[in-house]
Amino acid sequence: MTAWVHRNLIVRAEHVQLARDLCRAIAGPQAQAGMFSAPLSPTGAAPATHYASVGLIDADFAALLPPPDHSSEIAALALQAGMTVSQSEIAEMLAASDVSEGSPWDAMARLGLQMVQGGAS
Amino acid sequence: MLIRWASARPWSPAALFAAGEVGAWYDPSDLTAMYQDAAGTIPAAVGQPVGLLLDKSQGVASAEQIVNGRFDSDISGWVNAGGGTLAWADGDLQITVTGTAGFAAQSIGGATPGGRWYRMSGRARVVSGGGNAQAYLWDGTTAYGASAAITSASWTAFQTFVFLPATVTSAVIRLRAGITGAVVEFDDVSVVSVAGNHATQSGTARPTLMQDAGGRYYLAFDGVDDSLSAAGVNLSGTGKVVVVAGLLKASDSAIGVVVTHNDPISSTQGWMLTAPTVAGTADFGFRSRGSGSAALASFADASVAAPRLAVICAASDIAGPEVSLRINGLMRATTSTSQGAGFFANAALSIGRRASGSPFNGRLYSLIVRGAASTAAQVEAAEAWVNSKTGAF
């Protein structure tokens, strides 16, 4: 049975495609669509500088997230799934990312980020 | 003596759809109608994410699409789709793989399989050869809803919910056996069409099934990325809609889209229920648009400031023209501003967020969408039922 844990994952915009691709490789195509879909920026206005994924994730997946650095293990899992990506690329993305528990609003405030608002019209 | 028997059967939202009205009825209090994953393989429980929320408006009615899935006496109805040999083996379908993979297949869905949901299920085992077993729907190009590969020598059940896009014009169920030399068996295979506009999500964007202090079930939307989406909700034959939602609005700080149809309605016909409608304002609102501009009925007042438990009933009639908003059984806003003409669309229903953002921060206890003219009695019955799941008034 899957054990679920709550995490706030925030990646820089230049890393979001890699983050989504790694989720797809490791967790399957179904996982990609629902990951890193929330745009963030310092002012709350577009363009997004970061993207957030907030919610329940598999505990096994959570164990791969920093700290410590698991980039070599992630690269190996990606390779098993047919995705070639260097360990250094993954390490760079992880080093620039923020992983936390608790309130996503606290995490955004700590990083000086706000949700990019989509409007209501 | 004439005795009149009063019906003891409680009113159900199913009554709103009994004549084939288009819409959806999502009921988080029904634990049989939710799964953790979009493919519907693992039922959801409290504290777990919900990736598939079944629409109960059509009673989750199902119709078997294949014949002879039990293989009681033979394998008639199934064709050899290559890569192996098929045989009947004591009540099972046996595939012996001669290529890299062997296939048995049977057509499903008749002449119009697309635009519908199916539940594919069965069981399989690997008899010898270290192979694997899998089932999926196939349109000649693409596999849909592939089950997890079964490698066990013991009978292992599989079940997958899958939506075939409207563009699919022919489809089969494929029973796949790999690898070369393997012998694989299938039994109790079924493909049923599952009526309804079922909503899905994946990853961290799935809402979480929770229970409040009163024991009421709800879906928790985190106000960041949570949402559910149902493809192809066909309101193209009507310009009337009623939306009844039992919810708790947790914050007024940012615009929250509770549910919207055919987003973005700034450029096309559709509607959107928001909580709040204006960032930093204590309000609820409902926009609706035909061929013209969107008309908004909203109610702003300290009495609806977050956190606010409420049953919202929003309605629109493009031709009226009218947009209205009831809160906890009381009419709070109406407008007769023109929305243009025409009907709504055949488009996705998005719950908890629109594509560009504006995530809803709060709880959803129940949601009914009905694309038809509704009487006052129907509206009030729907509100009362949703309130029984919400406890707002």
Coordinates of C-alpha atoms in Angstrom, one line a residue, chain B residues 13-389:
Chain B
P13 CA -29.7 14.1 -7.3
A14 CA -30.1 11.3 -9.8
A15 CA -33.6 12.6 -10.3
L16 CA -32.2 15.7 -11.9
F17 CA -30.8 13.5 -14.7
A18 CA -33.5 10.9 -15.1
A19 CA -34.6 12.3 -18.5
G20 CA -31.1 12.3 -19.9
E21 CA -30.2 15.8 -18.9
V22 CA -26.5 16.5 -19.4
G23 CA -24.3 17.3 -16.5
A24 CA -22.5 15.8 -13.6
W25 CA -23.0 14.8 -9.9
Y26 CA -19.8 14.5 -7.9
D27 CA -20.3 13.0 -4.4
P28 CA -17.2 12.8 -2.2
S29 CA -19.3 11.1 0.5
D30 CA -19.5 8.0 -1.7
L31 CA -16.2 6.2 -1.2
T32 CA -17.1 3.8 -4.0
A33 CA -16.9 6.7 -6.5
M34 CA -13.3 7.8 -5.9
Y35 CA -9.9 6.3 -6.7
Q36 CA -6.3 7.4 -5.9
D37 CA -5.2 7.3 -9.5
A38 CA -6.7 8.6 -12.7
A39 CA -6.8 5.0 -14.0
G40 CA -9.1 3.9 -11.2
T41 CA -6.9 1.0 -10.0
I42 CA -6.7 1.9 -6.3
P43 CA -9.8 3.0 -4.2
A44 CA -9.3 6.3 -2.3
A45 CA -9.7 6.6 1.5
V46 CA -9.6 9.5 3.9
G47 CA -6.2 11.2 3.8
Q48 CA -5.4 10.0 0.3
P49 CA -5.3 11.8 -3.0
V50 CA -8.2 11.5 -5.4
G51 CA -7.2 11.0 -9.0
L52 CA -10.5 9.8 -10.3
L53 CA -13.9 11.1 -9.2
L54 CA -16.8 9.3 -10.8
D55 CA -19.8 11.3 -12.0
K56 CA -23.0 9.7 -10.6
S57 CA -25.4 11.6 -12.7
Q58 CA -26.0 8.7 -15.0
G59 CA -25.9 6.2 -12.1
V60 CA -22.4 5.1 -13.2
A61 CA -24.5 2.8 -15.5
S62 CA -22.5 0.3 -17.4
A63 CA -23.0 -1.8 -20.4
E64 CA -20.8 -4.8 -21.3
Q65 CA -19.0 -4.3 -24.6
I66 CA -17.6 -7.7 -25.3
V67 CA -18.8 -11.3 -25.5
N68 CA -17.4 -14.4 -23.9
G69 CA -15.0 -12.8 -21.5
R70 CA -15.4 -15.8 -19.1
F71 CA -14.3 -18.4 -21.6
D72 CA -16.6 -20.9 -20.1
S73 CA -16.6 -23.3 -23.0
D74 CA -14.5 -21.8 -25.8
I75 CA -12.8 -18.6 -27.0
S76 CA -15.4 -17.6 -29.6
G77 CA -15.6 -13.9 -30.2
W78 CA -11.9 -13.4 -29.9
V79 CA -9.5 -13.0 -32.8
N80 CA -5.9 -13.7 -33.0
A81 CA -4.2 -10.3 -33.5
G82 CA -0.8 -11.9 -34.2
G83 CA 2.4 -12.9 -32.5
G84 CA 1.1 -16.1 -31.0
T85 CA -1.5 -18.9 -30.9
L86 CA -4.8 -18.8 -29.0
A87 CA -6.3 -21.7 -27.3
W88 CA -9.1 -22.6 -24.9
A89 CA -7.6 -24.0 -21.7
D90 CA -10.1 -25.3 -19.2
G91 CA -12.1 -22.1 -18.9
D92 CA -9.4 -19.6 -19.8
L93 CA -8.0 -18.0 -22.9
Q94 CA -4.4 -19.1 -23.3
I95 CA -1.8 -17.3 -25.5
T96 CA 1.4 -19.0 -26.5
V97 CA 3.8 -16.3 -27.7
T98 CA 5.6 -17.1 -30.9
G99 CA 6.8 -13.6 -31.8
T100 CA 7.9 -10.9 -29.4
A101 CA 4.3 -10.6 -28.1
G102 CA 1.0 -12.3 -28.8
F103 CA -2.4 -10.7 -28.9
A104 CA -6.0 -11.6 -28.6
A105 CA -8.5 -8.9 -29.5
Q106 CA -12.2 -8.1 -29.7
S107 CA -14.0 -4.9 -30.9
I108 CA -15.7 -2.6 -28.4
G109 CA -17.9 0.4 -28.5
G110 CA -19.6 -0.3 -31.9
A111 CA -19.4 2.4 -34.5
T112 CA -18.8 5.2 -32.0
P113 CA -16.4 4.1 -29.3
G114 CA -14.9 7.6 -28.8
G115 CA -15.9 10.2 -26.3
R116 CA -16.8 7.6 -23.7
W117 CA -15.4 6.1 -20.5
Y118 CA -14.8 2.4 -20.1
R119 CA -13.8 0.1 -17.2
M120 CA -11.6 -2.7 -18.3
S121 CA -11.1 -5.6 -15.9
G122 CA -10.1 -9.2 -15.7
R123 CA -7.4 -11.4 -14.3
A124 CA -4.3 -13.0 -15.8
R125 CA -1.4 -15.3 -14.9
V126 CA 1.9 -16.4 -16.5
V127 CA 1.8 -20.2 -16.9
S128 CA 5.4 -20.6 -18.1
G129 CA 8.2 -18.9 -20.0
G130 CA 8.7 -16.0 -17.7
G131 CA 6.4 -13.7 -19.6
N132 CA 4.0 -11.0 -18.8
A133 CA 0.3 -10.2 -19.3
Q134 CA -1.3 -6.9 -20.0
A135 CA -4.6 -5.5 -21.3
Y136 CA -5.4 -2.2 -23.0
L137 CA -7.8 -0.5 -25.5
W138 CA -6.3 0.0 -28.9
D139 CA -7.5 2.2 -31.8
G140 CA -5.0 0.8 -34.3
T141 CA -2.4 3.4 -33.4
T142 CA -2.5 4.2 -29.7
A143 CA -2.9 2.1 -26.5
Y144 CA -5.3 3.5 -23.9
G145 CA -5.5 2.6 -20.3
A146 CA -2.8 -0.1 -20.3
S147 CA -3.0 -2.2 -17.1
A148 CA 0.2 -2.9 -15.2
A149 CA 2.1 -5.8 -16.5
I150 CA 1.3 -9.0 -14.6
T151 CA 4.3 -11.4 -14.2
S152 CA 3.0 -13.6 -11.4
A153 CA 2.2 -17.3 -11.8
S154 CA -0.8 -16.7 -9.6
W155 CA -4.1 -15.2 -10.9
T156 CA -3.8 -11.5 -10.6
A157 CA -6.7 -9.1 -11.1
F158 CA -6.5 -5.9 -13.1
Q159 CA -8.9 -3.0 -13.5
T160 CA -8.4 0.3 -15.4
F161 CA -10.8 3.2 -16.1
V162 CA -10.0 4.8 -19.5
F163 CA -11.5 7.6 -21.5
L164 CA -11.3 7.2 -25.3
P165 CA -11.1 10.6 -27.0
A166 CA -14.0 11.6 -29.3
T167 CA -11.7 11.2 -32.3
V168 CA -11.5 7.5 -31.9
T169 CA -13.7 5.8 -34.5
S170 CA -12.9 2.2 -33.9
A171 CA -11.4 0.3 -31.0
V172 CA -10.6 -3.1 -29.6
I173 CA -9.5 -4.6 -26.3
R174 CA -6.2 -6.2 -26.7
L175 CA -5.0 -8.9 -24.4
R176 CA -1.2 -8.9 -24.7
A177 CA 1.2 -11.7 -23.8
G178 CA 5.0 -11.3 -23.8
I179 CA 7.7 -12.7 -24.2
T180 CA 8.8 -15.2 -26.8
G181 CA 7.9 -18.7 -25.7
A182 CA 5.8 -17.6 -22.8
V183 CA 2.4 -19.1 -22.1
V184 CA -0.1 -16.6 -20.5
E185 CA -3.7 -17.1 -19.5
F186 CA -6.6 -14.6 -19.2
D187 CA -10.0 -15.0 -17.6
D188 CA -13.1 -13.0 -16.5
V189 CA -12.3 -10.2 -19.0
S190 CA -14.8 -7.4 -19.2
V191 CA -15.0 -4.0 -20.8
V192 CA -18.0 -1.9 -19.8
S193 CA -18.9 1.5 -20.9
V194 CA -19.3 3.7 -17.8
A195 CA -21.7 6.5 -18.4
G196 CA -20.8 9.9 -17.0
N197 CA -18.5 12.8 -17.0
H198 CA -15.8 11.4 -14.7
A199 CA -13.1 13.8 -13.5
T200 CA -9.4 13.0 -13.2
Q201 CA -6.1 14.4 -12.1
S202 CA -2.5 13.2 -11.4
G203 CA 0.6 14.0 -9.4
T204 CA 0.4 16.5 -6.6
A205 CA -2.4 18.3 -8.3
R206 CA -4.9 15.7 -6.9
P207 CA -7.1 17.0 -4.2
T208 CA -7.2 15.0 -0.9
L209 CA -10.2 13.2 0.5
M210 CA -10.8 14.4 4.1
Q211 CA -13.5 14.3 6.8
D212 CA -14.5 17.3 8.9
A213 CA -15.2 17.3 12.6
G214 CA -18.8 16.4 11.9
G215 CA -17.8 13.4 9.9
R216 CA -18.7 14.9 6.6
Y217 CA -16.5 14.0 3.6
Y218 CA -14.9 16.6 1.4
L219 CA -12.2 17.1 -1.1
A220 CA -9.5 19.5 0.1
F221 CA -8.2 21.8 -2.6
D222 CA -4.9 23.4 -1.5
G223 CA -5.2 26.8 -3.4
V224 CA -2.0 26.1 -5.2
D225 CA -2.2 23.3 -7.8
D226 CA -5.1 21.0 -6.9
S227 CA -7.9 20.4 -9.5
L228 CA -9.9 17.8 -11.3
S229 CA -11.0 17.9 -14.9
A230 CA -13.7 16.1 -16.9
A231 CA -13.3 16.0 -20.7
G232 CA -16.1 16.5 -23.1
V233 CA -18.9 17.7 -20.9
N234 CA -21.4 18.3 -23.7
L235 CA -23.5 21.4 -23.0
S236 CA -23.7 22.3 -26.6
G237 CA -27.4 21.6 -26.8
T238 CA -28.4 24.0 -24.0
G239 CA -28.0 27.6 -23.0
K240 CA -29.3 26.8 -19.4
V241 CA -27.2 25.5 -16.5
V242 CA -27.6 25.2 -12.8
V243 CA -24.6 24.6 -10.6
V244 CA -25.0 23.6 -6.9
A245 CA -21.8 23.4 -4.8
G246 CA -21.4 22.6 -1.1
L247 CA -18.1 24.2 -0.1
L248 CA -16.0 25.8 2.5
K249 CA -14.1 28.9 1.2
A250 CA -10.9 29.0 3.3
S251 CA -9.5 32.3 2.0
D252 CA -10.5 35.5 0.3
S253 CA -7.0 36.6 -0.5
A254 CA -6.8 35.3 -4.1
I255 CA -9.4 34.5 -6.8
G256 CA -10.6 30.9 -6.5
V257 CA -12.2 29.0 -9.3
V258 CA -14.5 26.4 -7.8
V259 CA -15.7 25.1 -11.2
T260 CA -15.7 26.3 -14.8
H261 CA -16.8 25.0 -18.1
N262 CA -15.0 25.8 -21.4
D263 CA -12.2 27.9 -19.8
P264 CA -11.3 30.6 -20.7
I265 CA -14.8 32.2 -21.0
S266 CA -13.1 35.6 -21.8
S267 CA -12.9 34.3 -25.4
T268 CA -15.7 31.8 -25.7
Q269 CA -19.0 30.7 -24.3
G270 CA -19.0 29.1 -20.9
W271 CA -19.4 29.7 -17.2
M272 CA -17.4 30.0 -14.0
L273 CA -18.2 29.8 -10.3
T274 CA -15.7 31.7 -8.1
A275 CA -14.9 32.0 -4.4
P276 CA -13.9 34.7 -4.2
T277 CA -14.4 36.5 -7.4
V278 CA -12.2 39.5 -6.6
A279 CA -9.0 39.0 -4.7
G280 CA -9.1 40.4 -1.2
T281 CA -13.0 40.6 -1.2
A282 CA -15.5 38.6 0.8
D283 CA -17.7 37.4 -2.0
F284 CA -19.0 34.6 -4.2
G285 CA -19.7 35.1 -7.9
F286 CA -20.9 33.4 -11.1
R287 CA -20.1 34.4 -14.6
S288 CA -21.8 33.1 -17.7
R289 CA -21.3 33.9 -21.4
G290 CA -22.9 33.1 -24.7
S291 CA -21.8 34.6 -27.9
G292 CA -21.4 38.0 -26.4
S293 CA -19.7 39.2 -23.2
A294 CA -19.8 37.5 -19.8
A295 CA -22.4 38.6 -17.3
L296 CA -21.6 38.4 -13.6
A297 CA -23.9 37.8 -10.6
S298 CA -21.9 38.3 -7.4
F299 CA -22.5 38.9 -3.8
A300 CA -20.0 40.7 -1.6
D301 CA -20.7 41.1 2.1
A302 CA -18.9 40.5 5.4
S303 CA -21.4 37.7 6.1
V304 CA -19.7 35.6 3.4
A305 CA -16.1 36.3 4.4
A306 CA -13.7 33.4 4.6
P307 CA -13.7 31.0 6.2
R308 CA -17.2 30.5 5.1
L309 CA -19.2 27.3 4.7
A310 CA -21.9 27.6 2.1
V311 CA -24.2 26.0 -0.4
I312 CA -24.0 28.0 -3.6
C313 CA -26.6 27.6 -6.3
A314 CA -25.6 29.4 -9.5
A315 CA -27.8 29.5 -12.6
S316 CA -27.7 30.9 -16.1
D317 CA -30.0 31.2 -19.0
I318 CA -28.2 32.7 -22.0
A319 CA -31.4 33.5 -23.8
G320 CA -33.2 34.9 -20.8
P321 CA -30.8 36.6 -20.3
E322 CA -30.3 35.8 -16.6
V323 CA -27.5 34.9 -14.2
S324 CA -28.4 34.3 -10.6
L325 CA -26.6 33.4 -7.4
R326 CA -28.2 31.8 -4.3
I327 CA -26.3 31.3 -1.1
N328 CA -27.6 29.0 1.6
G329 CA -31.0 28.9 0.0
L330 CA -31.4 32.7 -0.4
M331 CA -31.3 34.6 -3.7
R332 CA -28.4 37.0 -3.3
A333 CA -27.7 38.3 -6.8
T334 CA -29.2 38.4 -10.2
T335 CA -28.4 40.2 -13.5
S336 CA -30.2 40.3 -16.8
T337 CA -27.1 41.7 -18.6
S338 CA -26.9 40.2 -22.1
Q339 CA -24.6 37.3 -22.6
G340 CA -25.1 37.2 -26.3
A341 CA -26.9 34.2 -27.9
G342 CA -26.4 30.5 -28.5
F343 CA -25.7 27.6 -26.3
F344 CA -22.8 26.5 -24.2
A345 CA -20.1 24.2 -25.6
N346 CA -18.9 20.6 -25.6
A347 CA -15.9 21.2 -23.5
A348 CA -13.9 20.3 -20.4
L349 CA -15.3 20.9 -16.9
S350 CA -12.5 22.1 -14.6
I351 CA -13.0 21.8 -10.8
G352 CA -10.8 23.7 -8.4
R353 CA -8.7 25.7 -10.9
R354 CA -8.6 27.0 -14.4
A355 CA -5.8 26.3 -16.8
S356 CA -4.1 29.7 -16.1
G357 CA -4.4 29.4 -12.4
S358 CA -6.8 31.0 -9.8
P359 CA -6.9 27.9 -7.7
F360 CA -9.7 27.4 -5.2
N361 CA -8.5 27.3 -1.6
G362 CA -11.0 25.3 0.4
R363 CA -13.2 22.2 0.7
L364 CA -15.7 20.8 -1.8
Y365 CA -18.4 18.7 -0.1
S366 CA -20.6 18.1 -3.2
L367 CA -21.0 19.4 -6.7
I368 CA -24.0 19.1 -9.1
V369 CA -24.0 20.6 -12.7
R370 CA -27.2 20.3 -14.7
G371 CA -27.4 21.6 -18.2
A372 CA -31.1 22.1 -18.5
A373 CA -34.0 24.4 -17.4
S374 CA -34.6 23.6 -13.7
T375 CA -37.7 24.3 -11.7
A376 CA -37.7 26.0 -8.3
A377 CA -38.6 22.7 -6.7
Q378 CA -35.6 21.0 -8.4
V379 CA -33.3 23.8 -7.3
E380 CA -34.5 23.6 -3.7
A381 CA -34.3 19.9 -3.6
A382 CA -30.7 20.0 -4.9
E383 CA -29.7 22.6 -2.4
A384 CA -31.2 20.6 0.5
W385 CA -29.4 17.5 -0.6
V386 CA -26.1 19.3 -1.0
N387 CA -26.6 20.9 2.3
S388 CA -27.1 17.5 3.9
K389 CA -23.5 16.8 2.8

